[in-house]
Coordinates of C-alpha atoms and ligand atoms in Angstrom, one line a residue:
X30 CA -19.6 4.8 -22.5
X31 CA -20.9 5.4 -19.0
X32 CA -17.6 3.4 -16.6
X33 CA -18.4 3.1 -12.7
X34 CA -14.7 2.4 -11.3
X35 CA -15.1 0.6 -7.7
X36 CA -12.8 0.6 -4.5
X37 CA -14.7 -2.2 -2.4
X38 CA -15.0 -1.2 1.3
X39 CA -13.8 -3.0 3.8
X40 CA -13.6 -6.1 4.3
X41 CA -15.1 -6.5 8.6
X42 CA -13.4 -9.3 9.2
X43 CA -9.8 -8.6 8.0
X44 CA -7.3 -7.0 10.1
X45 CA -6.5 -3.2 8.5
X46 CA -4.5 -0.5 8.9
X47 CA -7.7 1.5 8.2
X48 CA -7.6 3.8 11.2
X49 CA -4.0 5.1 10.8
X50 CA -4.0 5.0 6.7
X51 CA -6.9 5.5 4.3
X52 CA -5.4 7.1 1.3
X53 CA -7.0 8.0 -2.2
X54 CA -7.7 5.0 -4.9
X55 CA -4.8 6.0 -6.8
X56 CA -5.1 3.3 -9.5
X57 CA -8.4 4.2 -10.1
X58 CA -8.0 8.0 -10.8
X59 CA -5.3 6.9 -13.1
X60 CA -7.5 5.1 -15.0
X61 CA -10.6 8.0 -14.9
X62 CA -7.2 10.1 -16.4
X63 CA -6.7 8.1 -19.5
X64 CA -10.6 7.5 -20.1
X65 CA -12.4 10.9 -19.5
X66 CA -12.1 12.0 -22.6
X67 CA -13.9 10.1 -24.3
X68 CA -16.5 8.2 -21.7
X69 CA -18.1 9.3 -18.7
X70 CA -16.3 8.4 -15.9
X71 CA -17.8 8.0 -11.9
X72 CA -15.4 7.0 -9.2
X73 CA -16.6 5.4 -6.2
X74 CA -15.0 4.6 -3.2
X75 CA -17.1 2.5 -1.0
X76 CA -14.2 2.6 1.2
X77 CA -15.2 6.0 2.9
X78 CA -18.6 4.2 3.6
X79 CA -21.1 6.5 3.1
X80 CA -22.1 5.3 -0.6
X81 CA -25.0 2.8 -1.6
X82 CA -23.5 0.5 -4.5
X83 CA -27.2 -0.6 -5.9
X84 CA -28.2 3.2 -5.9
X85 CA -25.5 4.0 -8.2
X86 CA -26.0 1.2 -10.4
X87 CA -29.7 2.7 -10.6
X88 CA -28.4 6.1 -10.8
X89 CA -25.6 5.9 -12.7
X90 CA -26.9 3.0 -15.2
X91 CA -22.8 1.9 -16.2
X92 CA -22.7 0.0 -19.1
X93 CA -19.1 -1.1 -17.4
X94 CA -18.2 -1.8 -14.1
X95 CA -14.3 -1.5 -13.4
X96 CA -13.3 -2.7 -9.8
X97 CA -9.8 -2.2 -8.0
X98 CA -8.4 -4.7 -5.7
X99 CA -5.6 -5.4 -2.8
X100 CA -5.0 -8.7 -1.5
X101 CA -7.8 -8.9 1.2
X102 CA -10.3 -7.4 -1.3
X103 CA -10.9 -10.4 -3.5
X104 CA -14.3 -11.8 -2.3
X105 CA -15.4 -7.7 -1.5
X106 CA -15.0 -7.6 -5.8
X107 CA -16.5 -10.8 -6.1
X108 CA -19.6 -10.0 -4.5
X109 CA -19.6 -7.1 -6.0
X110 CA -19.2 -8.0 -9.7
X111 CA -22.4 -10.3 -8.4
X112 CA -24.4 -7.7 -7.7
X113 CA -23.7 -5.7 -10.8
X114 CA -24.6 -8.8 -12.9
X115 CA -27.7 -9.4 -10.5
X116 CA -29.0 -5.4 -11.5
X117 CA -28.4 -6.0 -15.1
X118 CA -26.6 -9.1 -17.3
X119 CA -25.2 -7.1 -19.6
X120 CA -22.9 -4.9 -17.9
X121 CA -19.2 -5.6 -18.4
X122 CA -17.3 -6.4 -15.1
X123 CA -13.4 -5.5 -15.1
X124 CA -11.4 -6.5 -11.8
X125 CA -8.1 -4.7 -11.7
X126 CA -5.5 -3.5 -9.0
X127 CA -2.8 -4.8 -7.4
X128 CA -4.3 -8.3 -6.6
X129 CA -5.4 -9.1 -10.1
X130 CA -1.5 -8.0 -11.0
X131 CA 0.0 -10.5 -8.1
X132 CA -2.6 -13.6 -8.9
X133 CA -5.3 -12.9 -12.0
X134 CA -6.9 -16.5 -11.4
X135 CA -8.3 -15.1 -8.3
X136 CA -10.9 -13.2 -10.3
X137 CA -11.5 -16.0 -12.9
X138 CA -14.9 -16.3 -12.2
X139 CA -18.9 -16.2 -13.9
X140 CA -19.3 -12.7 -12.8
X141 CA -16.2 -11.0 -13.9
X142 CA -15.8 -10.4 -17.5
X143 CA -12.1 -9.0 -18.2
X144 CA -9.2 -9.3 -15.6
X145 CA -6.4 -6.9 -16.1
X146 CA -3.2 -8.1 -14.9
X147 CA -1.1 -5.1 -15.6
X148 CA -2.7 -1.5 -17.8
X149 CA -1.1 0.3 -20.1
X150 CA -2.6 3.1 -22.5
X151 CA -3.0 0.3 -25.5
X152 CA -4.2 -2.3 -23.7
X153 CA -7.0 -0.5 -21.9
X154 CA -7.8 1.8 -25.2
X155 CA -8.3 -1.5 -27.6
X156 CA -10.3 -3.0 -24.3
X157 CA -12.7 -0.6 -24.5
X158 CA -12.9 0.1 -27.7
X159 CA -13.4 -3.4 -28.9
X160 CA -15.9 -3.3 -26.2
X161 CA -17.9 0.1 -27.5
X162 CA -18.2 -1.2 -30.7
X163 CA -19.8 -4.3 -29.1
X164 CA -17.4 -6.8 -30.8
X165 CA -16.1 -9.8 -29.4
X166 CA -12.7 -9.0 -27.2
X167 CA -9.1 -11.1 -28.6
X168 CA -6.6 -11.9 -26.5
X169 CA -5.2 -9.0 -25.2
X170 CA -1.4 -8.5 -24.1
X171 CA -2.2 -8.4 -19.9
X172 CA -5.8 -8.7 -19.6
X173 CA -7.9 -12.2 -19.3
X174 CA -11.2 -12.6 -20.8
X175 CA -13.6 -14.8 -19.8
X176 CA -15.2 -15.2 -23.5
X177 CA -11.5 -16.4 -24.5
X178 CA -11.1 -19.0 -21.6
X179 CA -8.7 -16.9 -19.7
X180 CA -6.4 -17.4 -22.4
X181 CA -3.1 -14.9 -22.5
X182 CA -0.7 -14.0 -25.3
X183 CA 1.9 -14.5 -22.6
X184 CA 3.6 -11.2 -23.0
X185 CA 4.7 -10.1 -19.3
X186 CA 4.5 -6.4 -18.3
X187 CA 3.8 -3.8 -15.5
X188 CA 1.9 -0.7 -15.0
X189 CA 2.7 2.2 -17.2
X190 CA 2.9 5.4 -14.7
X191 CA 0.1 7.1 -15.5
X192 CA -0.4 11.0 -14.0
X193 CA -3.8 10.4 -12.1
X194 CA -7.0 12.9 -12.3
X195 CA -7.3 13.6 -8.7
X196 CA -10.6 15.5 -9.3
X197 CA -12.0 12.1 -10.1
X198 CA -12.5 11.9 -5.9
X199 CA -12.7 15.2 -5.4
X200 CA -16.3 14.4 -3.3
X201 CA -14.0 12.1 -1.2
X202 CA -10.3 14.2 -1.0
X203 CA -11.1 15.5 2.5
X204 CA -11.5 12.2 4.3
X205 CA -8.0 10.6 2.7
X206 CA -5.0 10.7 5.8
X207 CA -2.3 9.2 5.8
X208 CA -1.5 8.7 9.6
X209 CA -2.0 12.1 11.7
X210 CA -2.1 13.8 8.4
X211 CA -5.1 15.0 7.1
X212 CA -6.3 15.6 4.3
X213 CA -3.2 14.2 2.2
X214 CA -2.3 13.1 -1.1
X215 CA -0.7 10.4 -2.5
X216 CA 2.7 10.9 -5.3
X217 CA 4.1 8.1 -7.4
X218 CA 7.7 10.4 -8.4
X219 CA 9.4 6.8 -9.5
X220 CA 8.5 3.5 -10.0
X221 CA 10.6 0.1 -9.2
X222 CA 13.3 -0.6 -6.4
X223 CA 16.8 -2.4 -6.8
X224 CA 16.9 -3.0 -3.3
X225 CA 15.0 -6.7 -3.6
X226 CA 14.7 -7.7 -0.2
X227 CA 13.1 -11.3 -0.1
X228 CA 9.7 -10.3 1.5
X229 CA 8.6 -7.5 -0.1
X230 CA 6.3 -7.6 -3.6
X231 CA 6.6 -3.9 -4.2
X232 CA 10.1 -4.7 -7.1
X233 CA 8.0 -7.2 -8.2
X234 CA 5.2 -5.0 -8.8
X235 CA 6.9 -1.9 -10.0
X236 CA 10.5 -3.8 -11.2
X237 CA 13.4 -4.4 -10.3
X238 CA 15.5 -1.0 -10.8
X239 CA 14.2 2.4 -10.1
X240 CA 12.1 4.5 -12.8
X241 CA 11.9 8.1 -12.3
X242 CA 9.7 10.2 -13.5
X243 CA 10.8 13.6 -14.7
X244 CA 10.8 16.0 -12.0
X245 CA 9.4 18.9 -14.1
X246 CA 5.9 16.7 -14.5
X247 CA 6.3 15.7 -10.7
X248 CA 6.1 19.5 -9.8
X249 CA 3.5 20.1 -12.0
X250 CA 1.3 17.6 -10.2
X251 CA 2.2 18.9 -6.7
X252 CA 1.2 22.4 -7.8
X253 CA -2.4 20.9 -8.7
X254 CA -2.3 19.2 -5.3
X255 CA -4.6 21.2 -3.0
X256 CA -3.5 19.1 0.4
X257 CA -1.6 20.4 2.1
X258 CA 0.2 16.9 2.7
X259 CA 1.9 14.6 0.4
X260 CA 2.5 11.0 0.9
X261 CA 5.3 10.2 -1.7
X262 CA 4.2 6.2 -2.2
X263 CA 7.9 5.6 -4.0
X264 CA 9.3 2.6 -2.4
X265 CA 12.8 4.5 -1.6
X266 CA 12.3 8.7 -3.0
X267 CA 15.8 9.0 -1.4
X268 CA 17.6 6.8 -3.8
X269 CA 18.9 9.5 -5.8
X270 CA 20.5 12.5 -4.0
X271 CA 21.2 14.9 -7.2
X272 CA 17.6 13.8 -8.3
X273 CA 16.7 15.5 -4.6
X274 CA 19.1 18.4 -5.0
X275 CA 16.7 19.0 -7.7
X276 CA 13.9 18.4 -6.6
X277 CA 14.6 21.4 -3.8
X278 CA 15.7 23.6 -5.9
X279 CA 12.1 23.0 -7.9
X280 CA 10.5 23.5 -4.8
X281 CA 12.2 26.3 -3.9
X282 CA 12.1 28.2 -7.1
X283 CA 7.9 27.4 -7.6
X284 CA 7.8 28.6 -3.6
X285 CA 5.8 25.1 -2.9
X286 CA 5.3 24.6 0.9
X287 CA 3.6 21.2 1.7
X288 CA 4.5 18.7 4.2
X289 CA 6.1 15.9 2.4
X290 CA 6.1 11.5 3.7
X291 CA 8.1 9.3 2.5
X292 CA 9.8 6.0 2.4
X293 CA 13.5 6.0 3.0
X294 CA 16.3 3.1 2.8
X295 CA 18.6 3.4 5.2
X296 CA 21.9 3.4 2.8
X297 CA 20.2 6.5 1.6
X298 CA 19.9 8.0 5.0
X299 CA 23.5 8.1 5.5
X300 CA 24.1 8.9 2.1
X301 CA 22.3 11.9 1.8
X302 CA 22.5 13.1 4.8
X303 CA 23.3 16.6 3.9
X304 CA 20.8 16.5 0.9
X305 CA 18.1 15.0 3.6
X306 CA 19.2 18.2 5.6
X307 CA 17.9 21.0 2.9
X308 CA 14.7 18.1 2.5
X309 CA 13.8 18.7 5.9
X310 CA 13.4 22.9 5.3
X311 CA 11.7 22.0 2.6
X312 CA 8.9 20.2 4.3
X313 CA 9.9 16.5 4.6
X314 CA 8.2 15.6 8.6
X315 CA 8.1 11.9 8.3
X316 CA 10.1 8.7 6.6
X317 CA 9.1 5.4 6.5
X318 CA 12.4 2.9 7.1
X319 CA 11.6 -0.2 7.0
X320 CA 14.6 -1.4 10.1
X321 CA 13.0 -4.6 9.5
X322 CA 15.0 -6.9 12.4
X323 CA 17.5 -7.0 15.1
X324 CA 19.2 -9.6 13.8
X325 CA 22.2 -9.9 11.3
X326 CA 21.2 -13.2 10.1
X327 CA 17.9 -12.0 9.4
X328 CA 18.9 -8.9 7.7
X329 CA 20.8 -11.1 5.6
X330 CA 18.1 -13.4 4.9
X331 CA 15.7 -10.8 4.0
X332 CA 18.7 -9.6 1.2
X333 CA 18.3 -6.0 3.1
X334 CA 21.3 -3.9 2.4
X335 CA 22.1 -2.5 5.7
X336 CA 23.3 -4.0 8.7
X337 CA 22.5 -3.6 12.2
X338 CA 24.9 -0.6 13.0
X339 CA 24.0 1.2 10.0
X340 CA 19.8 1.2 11.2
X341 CA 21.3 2.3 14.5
X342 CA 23.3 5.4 12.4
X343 CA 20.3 6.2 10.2
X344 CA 18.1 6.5 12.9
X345 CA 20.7 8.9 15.0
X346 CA 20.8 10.9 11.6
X347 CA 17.0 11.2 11.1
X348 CA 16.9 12.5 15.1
X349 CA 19.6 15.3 14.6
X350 CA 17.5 16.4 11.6
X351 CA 14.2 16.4 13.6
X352 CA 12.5 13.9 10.6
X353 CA 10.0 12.3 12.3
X354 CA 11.1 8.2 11.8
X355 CA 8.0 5.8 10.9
X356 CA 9.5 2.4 11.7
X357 CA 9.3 -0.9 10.1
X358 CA 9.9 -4.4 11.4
X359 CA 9.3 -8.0 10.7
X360 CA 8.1 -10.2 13.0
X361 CA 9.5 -13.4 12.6
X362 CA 7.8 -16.7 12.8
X363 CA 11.0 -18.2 14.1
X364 CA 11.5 -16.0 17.2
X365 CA 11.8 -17.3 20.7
X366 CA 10.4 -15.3 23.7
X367 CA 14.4 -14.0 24.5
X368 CA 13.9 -12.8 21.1
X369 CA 10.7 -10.4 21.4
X370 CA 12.7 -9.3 24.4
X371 CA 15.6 -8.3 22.6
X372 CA 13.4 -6.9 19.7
X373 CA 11.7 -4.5 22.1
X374 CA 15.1 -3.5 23.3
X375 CA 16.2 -2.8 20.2
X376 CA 13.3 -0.8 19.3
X377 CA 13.8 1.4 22.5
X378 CA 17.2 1.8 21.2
X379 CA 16.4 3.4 18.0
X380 CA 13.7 5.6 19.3
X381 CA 11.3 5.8 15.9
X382 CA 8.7 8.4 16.9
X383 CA 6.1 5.3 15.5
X384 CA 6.6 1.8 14.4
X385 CA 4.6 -0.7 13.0
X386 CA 5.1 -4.6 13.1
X387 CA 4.1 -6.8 10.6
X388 CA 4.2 -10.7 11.1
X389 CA 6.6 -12.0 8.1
X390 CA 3.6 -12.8 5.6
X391 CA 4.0 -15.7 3.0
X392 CA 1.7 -14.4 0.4
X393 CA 0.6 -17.5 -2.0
X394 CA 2.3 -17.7 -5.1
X395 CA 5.6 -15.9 -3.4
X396 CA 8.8 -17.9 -3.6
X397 CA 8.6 -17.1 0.7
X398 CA 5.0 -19.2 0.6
X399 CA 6.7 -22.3 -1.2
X400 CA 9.8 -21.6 1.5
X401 CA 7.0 -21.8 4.2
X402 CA 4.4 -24.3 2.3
X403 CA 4.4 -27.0 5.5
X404 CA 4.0 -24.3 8.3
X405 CA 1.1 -21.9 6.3
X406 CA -1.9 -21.7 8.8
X407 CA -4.4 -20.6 6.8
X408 CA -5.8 -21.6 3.0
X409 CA -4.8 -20.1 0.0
X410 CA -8.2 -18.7 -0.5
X411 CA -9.2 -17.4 2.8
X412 CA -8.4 -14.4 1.5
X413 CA -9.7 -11.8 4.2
X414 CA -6.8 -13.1 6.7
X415 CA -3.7 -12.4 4.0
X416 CA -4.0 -8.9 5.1
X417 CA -0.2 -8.6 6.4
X418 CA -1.4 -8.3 9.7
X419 CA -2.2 -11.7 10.6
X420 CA 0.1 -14.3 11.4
X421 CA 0.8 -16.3 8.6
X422 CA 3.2 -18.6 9.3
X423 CA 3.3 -21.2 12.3
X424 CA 5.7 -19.9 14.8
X425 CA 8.6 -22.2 15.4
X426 CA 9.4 -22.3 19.0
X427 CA 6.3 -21.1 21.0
X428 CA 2.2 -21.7 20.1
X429 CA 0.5 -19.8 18.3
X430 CA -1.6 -18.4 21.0
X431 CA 1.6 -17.2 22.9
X432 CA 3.4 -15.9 20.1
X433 CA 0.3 -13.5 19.4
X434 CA 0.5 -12.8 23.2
X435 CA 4.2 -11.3 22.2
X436 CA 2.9 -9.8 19.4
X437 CA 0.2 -7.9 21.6
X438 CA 3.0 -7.0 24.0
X439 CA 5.1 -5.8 21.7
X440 CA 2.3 -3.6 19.7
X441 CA 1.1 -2.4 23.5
X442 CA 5.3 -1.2 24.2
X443 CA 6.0 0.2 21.1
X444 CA 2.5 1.9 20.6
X445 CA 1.7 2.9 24.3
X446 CA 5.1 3.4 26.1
X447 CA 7.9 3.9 23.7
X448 CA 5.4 6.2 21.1
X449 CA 6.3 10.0 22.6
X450 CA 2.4 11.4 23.2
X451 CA 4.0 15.0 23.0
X452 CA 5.8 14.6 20.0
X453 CA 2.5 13.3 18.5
X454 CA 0.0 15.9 20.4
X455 CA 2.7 18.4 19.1
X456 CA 2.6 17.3 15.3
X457 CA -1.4 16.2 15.0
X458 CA -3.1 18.1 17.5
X459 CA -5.4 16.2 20.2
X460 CA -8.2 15.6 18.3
X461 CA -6.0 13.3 15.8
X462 CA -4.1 11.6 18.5
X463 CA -7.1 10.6 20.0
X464 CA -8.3 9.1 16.9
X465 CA -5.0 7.0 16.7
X466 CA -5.1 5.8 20.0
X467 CA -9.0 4.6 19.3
X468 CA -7.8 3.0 16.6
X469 CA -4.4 1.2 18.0
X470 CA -7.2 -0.1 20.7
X471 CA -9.5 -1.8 18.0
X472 CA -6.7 -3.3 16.7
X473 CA -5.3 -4.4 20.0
X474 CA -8.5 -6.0 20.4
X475 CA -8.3 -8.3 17.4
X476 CA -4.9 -9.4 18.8
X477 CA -6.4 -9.9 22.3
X478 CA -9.1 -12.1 20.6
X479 CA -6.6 -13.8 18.5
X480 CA -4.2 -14.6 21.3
X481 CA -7.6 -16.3 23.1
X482 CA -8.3 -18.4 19.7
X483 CA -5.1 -19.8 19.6
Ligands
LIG26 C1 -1.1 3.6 -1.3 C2 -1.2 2.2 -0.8 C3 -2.3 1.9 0.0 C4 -3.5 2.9 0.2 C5 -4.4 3.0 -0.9 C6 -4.5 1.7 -1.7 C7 -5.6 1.6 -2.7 N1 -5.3 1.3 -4.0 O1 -6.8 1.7 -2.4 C8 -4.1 2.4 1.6 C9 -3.4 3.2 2.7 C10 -5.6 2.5 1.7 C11 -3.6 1.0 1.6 C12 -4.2 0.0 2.4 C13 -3.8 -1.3 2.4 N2 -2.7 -1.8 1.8 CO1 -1.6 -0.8 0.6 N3 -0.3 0.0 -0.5 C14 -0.3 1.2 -1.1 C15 1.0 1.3 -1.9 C16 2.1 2.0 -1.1 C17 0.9 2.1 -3.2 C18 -0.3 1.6 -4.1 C19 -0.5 2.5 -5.2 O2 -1.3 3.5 -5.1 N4 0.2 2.3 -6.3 C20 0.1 3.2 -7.5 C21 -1.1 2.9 -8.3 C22 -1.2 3.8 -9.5 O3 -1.0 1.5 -8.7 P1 -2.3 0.5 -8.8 O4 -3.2 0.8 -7.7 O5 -1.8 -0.8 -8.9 O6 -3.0 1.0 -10.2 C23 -2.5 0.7 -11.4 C24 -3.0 -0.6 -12.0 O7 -3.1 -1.7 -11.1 C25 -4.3 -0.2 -12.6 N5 -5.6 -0.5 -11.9 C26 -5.8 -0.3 -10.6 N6 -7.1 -0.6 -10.3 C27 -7.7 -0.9 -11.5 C28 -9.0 -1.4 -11.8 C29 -9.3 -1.7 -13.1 C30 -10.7 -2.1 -13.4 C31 -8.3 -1.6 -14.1 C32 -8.6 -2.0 -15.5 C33 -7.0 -1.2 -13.8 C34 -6.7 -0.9 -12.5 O8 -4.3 1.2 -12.8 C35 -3.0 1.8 -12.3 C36 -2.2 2.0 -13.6 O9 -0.9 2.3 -13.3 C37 1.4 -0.2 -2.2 C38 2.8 -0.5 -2.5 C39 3.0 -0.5 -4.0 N7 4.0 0.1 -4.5 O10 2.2 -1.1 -4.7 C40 0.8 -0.9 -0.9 C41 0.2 -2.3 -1.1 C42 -0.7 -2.2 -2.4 N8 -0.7 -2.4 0.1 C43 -0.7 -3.6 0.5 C44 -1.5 -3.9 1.6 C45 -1.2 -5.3 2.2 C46 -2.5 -3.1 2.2 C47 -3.4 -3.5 3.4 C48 -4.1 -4.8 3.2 C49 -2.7 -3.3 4.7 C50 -3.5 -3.5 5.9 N9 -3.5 -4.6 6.6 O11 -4.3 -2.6 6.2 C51 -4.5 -2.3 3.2 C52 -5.8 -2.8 2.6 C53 -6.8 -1.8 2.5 C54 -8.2 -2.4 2.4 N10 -8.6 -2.9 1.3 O12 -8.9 -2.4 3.4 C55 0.2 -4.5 -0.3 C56 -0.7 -5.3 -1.2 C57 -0.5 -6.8 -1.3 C58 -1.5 -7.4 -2.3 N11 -1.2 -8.6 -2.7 O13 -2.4 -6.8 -2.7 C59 1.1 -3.5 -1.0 C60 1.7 -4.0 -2.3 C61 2.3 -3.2 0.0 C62 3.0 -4.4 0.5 N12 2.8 -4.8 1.7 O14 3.8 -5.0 -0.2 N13 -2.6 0.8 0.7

């Protein structure tokens, strides 16, 4: 069968990391990798914005349309799917992704014909067979089907790691970055996290303890890799330090040089320190540690592992090995203006060479949304503001107007002041940093205009 697989663009009026991260659809060459074989398979990724949707209908004439989502991309695949039954009735419209994982009634609608909740070599193979041989689809374990009422056989499951095709976007490899690097690949190496910290969906995505794939296959993949940069999307690589002694000795016996990302708990900072050490020759820059608050209490709440002293310690550690540190925080709904104050402080004190703050987001259907339900400021819905960069939650002790006004000031301290321009001029070149800065201004702006809205 001819199978068009979708990544909508963006959506205009969310808030996105676009400018700093725009990495390859992942999901999507996974899928192309466990189809090619035996359909023809066209990926396109109306995210890099040069493609005509229509025109490839025309072109391509799918006889199934398979679309990938994220949280903010619900209506994009909605109008989408519309379109595709507009060109032609018959084609079959799949939504999958991350958002049709998290919440599948969000794609229960006339124009989408099967939603996968989670894939899996079976459940995708009988799909599309059932739907080759033009026969009516049963209830499959994961997916919904319109024809059956949405009906499910109830069986709970994730994604099966798949090893993607990556020259299923070959056409768009050279625009995917991930922050100043560019072009750069994404890596799955393990799946699942045991840390559960309260906020976060990625264990409840992946699972609640770690997966790892072997390393053997992981190098395998890197060697096919022709970026020169790797963003390693595990949600802690570090959790394993003989798995990383490994790791370098594969590298350094297969003489791979790349530059390597990737996110990093703090216990396993100071765990591996050493280990982190022999990383760092071979080719980790950056790690993303998600320090998350200043605050004890909140630590606590948010179930993170480490405490206040031990972010301080990781981030001394990261410094002595020259590993660039990508910082995460939290911004609470409950802080007071003495607390932005100290949070900036606090910042200042662990010196990440870039941070990014993320207003604590109550995504519906979350146990944090039903902790939240009386103070949520937008509908369930709306889905282009759940984009973890609006504020979510009504902020306790100051309007909402104001508390964006922090937010702004924060962004403009950590972005413009505390973020050392020679360390990124150094690292990305000028041309890159520029880019960045363009970017942090756009997305000032939509603060600035969100602060005036109130
Ligand atoms: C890499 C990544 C990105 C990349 C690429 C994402 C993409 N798919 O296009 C980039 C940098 C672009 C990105 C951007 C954003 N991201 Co992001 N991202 C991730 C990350 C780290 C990994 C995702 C991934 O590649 N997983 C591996 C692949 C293999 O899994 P998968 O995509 O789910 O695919 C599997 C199945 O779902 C299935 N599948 C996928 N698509 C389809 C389609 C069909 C038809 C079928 C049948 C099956 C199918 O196939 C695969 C089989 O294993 C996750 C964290 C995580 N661990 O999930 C966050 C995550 C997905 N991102 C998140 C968010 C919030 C965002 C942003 C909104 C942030 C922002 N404000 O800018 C933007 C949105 C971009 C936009 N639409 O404009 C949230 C999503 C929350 C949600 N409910 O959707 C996550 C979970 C992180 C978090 N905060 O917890 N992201």
């Amino acid at each position: 069968m001819r199978i068009l697989l979708v990544r909508p663009p963006r959506r205009k009026k969310a808030i996105t990391l676009g400018e700093f991260m725009f990495s390859e659809p992942l999901g999507l060459e996974c899928l192309a990798a466990l189809l090619k074989d035996k359909h023809e398979i066209k990926i396109l990724d109306l995210m890099v914005g040069k493609e005509d949707f229509c025109r490839e209908l025309r072109d391509f004439r799918p006889q199934i349309v398979g679309f990938t989502s994220l949280c903010i991309d619900v209506l994009g695949v909605k109008e989408l799917a519309g379109k595709t039954k507009a060109f032609d009735q018959d084609i079959i419209t799949l939504a999958g992704g991350t958002q049709a994982y998290l919440t599948p009634e969000n794609f229960f609608c006339r124009d989408i014909d099967h939603v996968v909740q989670y894939t899996t070599r079976e459940n995708i193979a009988s799909l599309i067979d059932y739907l080759e041989k033009g026969k009516q689809v049963p209830i499959l374990d994961g997916i919904y089907s319109r024809a059956n009422d949405y009906q499910s056989t109830g069986k709970q499951g994730i994604n099966e790691y798949l090893i993607p095709d990556r020259r299923s976007t070959l056409k768009y490899r050279r625009y995917y970055s991930y922050f100043g690097y560019r072009p750069c690949a994404l890596l799955q190496t393990s799946r699942g996290c045991s840390s559960h910290c309260n906020f976060c969906l990625r264990w409840r995505i992946e699972g609640g303890q770690e997966q790892d794939e072997p390393l053997e296959s992981i190098i395998n993949q890197i060697k096919e890799i022709a970026e020169p940069n790797i963003m390693i999307i595990d949600n802690n690589f570090l959790h394993n330090g003989e798995r990383l002694e490994r790791f370098c000795d594969l590298l350094e016996s297969n003489n791979i040089r790349k530059n390597f990302i990737c996110y990093g708990s703090v216990e396993s900072i100071i765990r591996y320190e050493e280990t982190l050490k022999r990383l760092r020759k071979n080719g980790l820059q950056a790690c993303i540690v998600g320090y998350e608050s200043f605050k004890a209490e909140e630590l606590k709440r948010y179930n993170k592992k480490a405490t206040i002293e031990e972010n301080i310690k990781a981030a001394k550690i990261l410094k002595k090995l020259g590993i660039a540190c990508w910082a995460a925080f939290i911004l609470n709904p409950d802080w007071d203006k003495e607390d932005f104050k100290q949070f900036r402080r606090y910042v200042k004190e662990l010196g990440p060479e870039i941070s990014s703050l993320t207003p604590l987001t109550a995504l519906p259907g979350t146990a944090l949304f039903n902790k939240y339900k009386e103070r949520i400021i937008f509908s369930a819905d709306d889905f282009d503001r759940w984009s973890f960069s609006e504020v979510s939650i009504k902020p306790d002790k100051m309007s909402l107007s104001y508390y964006y006004f922090e937010v702004l000031k924060s962004n403009l301290y950590v972005n413009l002041i505390l973020n050392d321009p020679i360390f990124m001029v150094k690292q990305f070149g000028f041309g890159t940093v520029l880019r960045l800065v363009l970017g942090s201004l756009k997305f000032l702006a939509v603060y600035l205009k969100l602060m005036l809205k109130g």
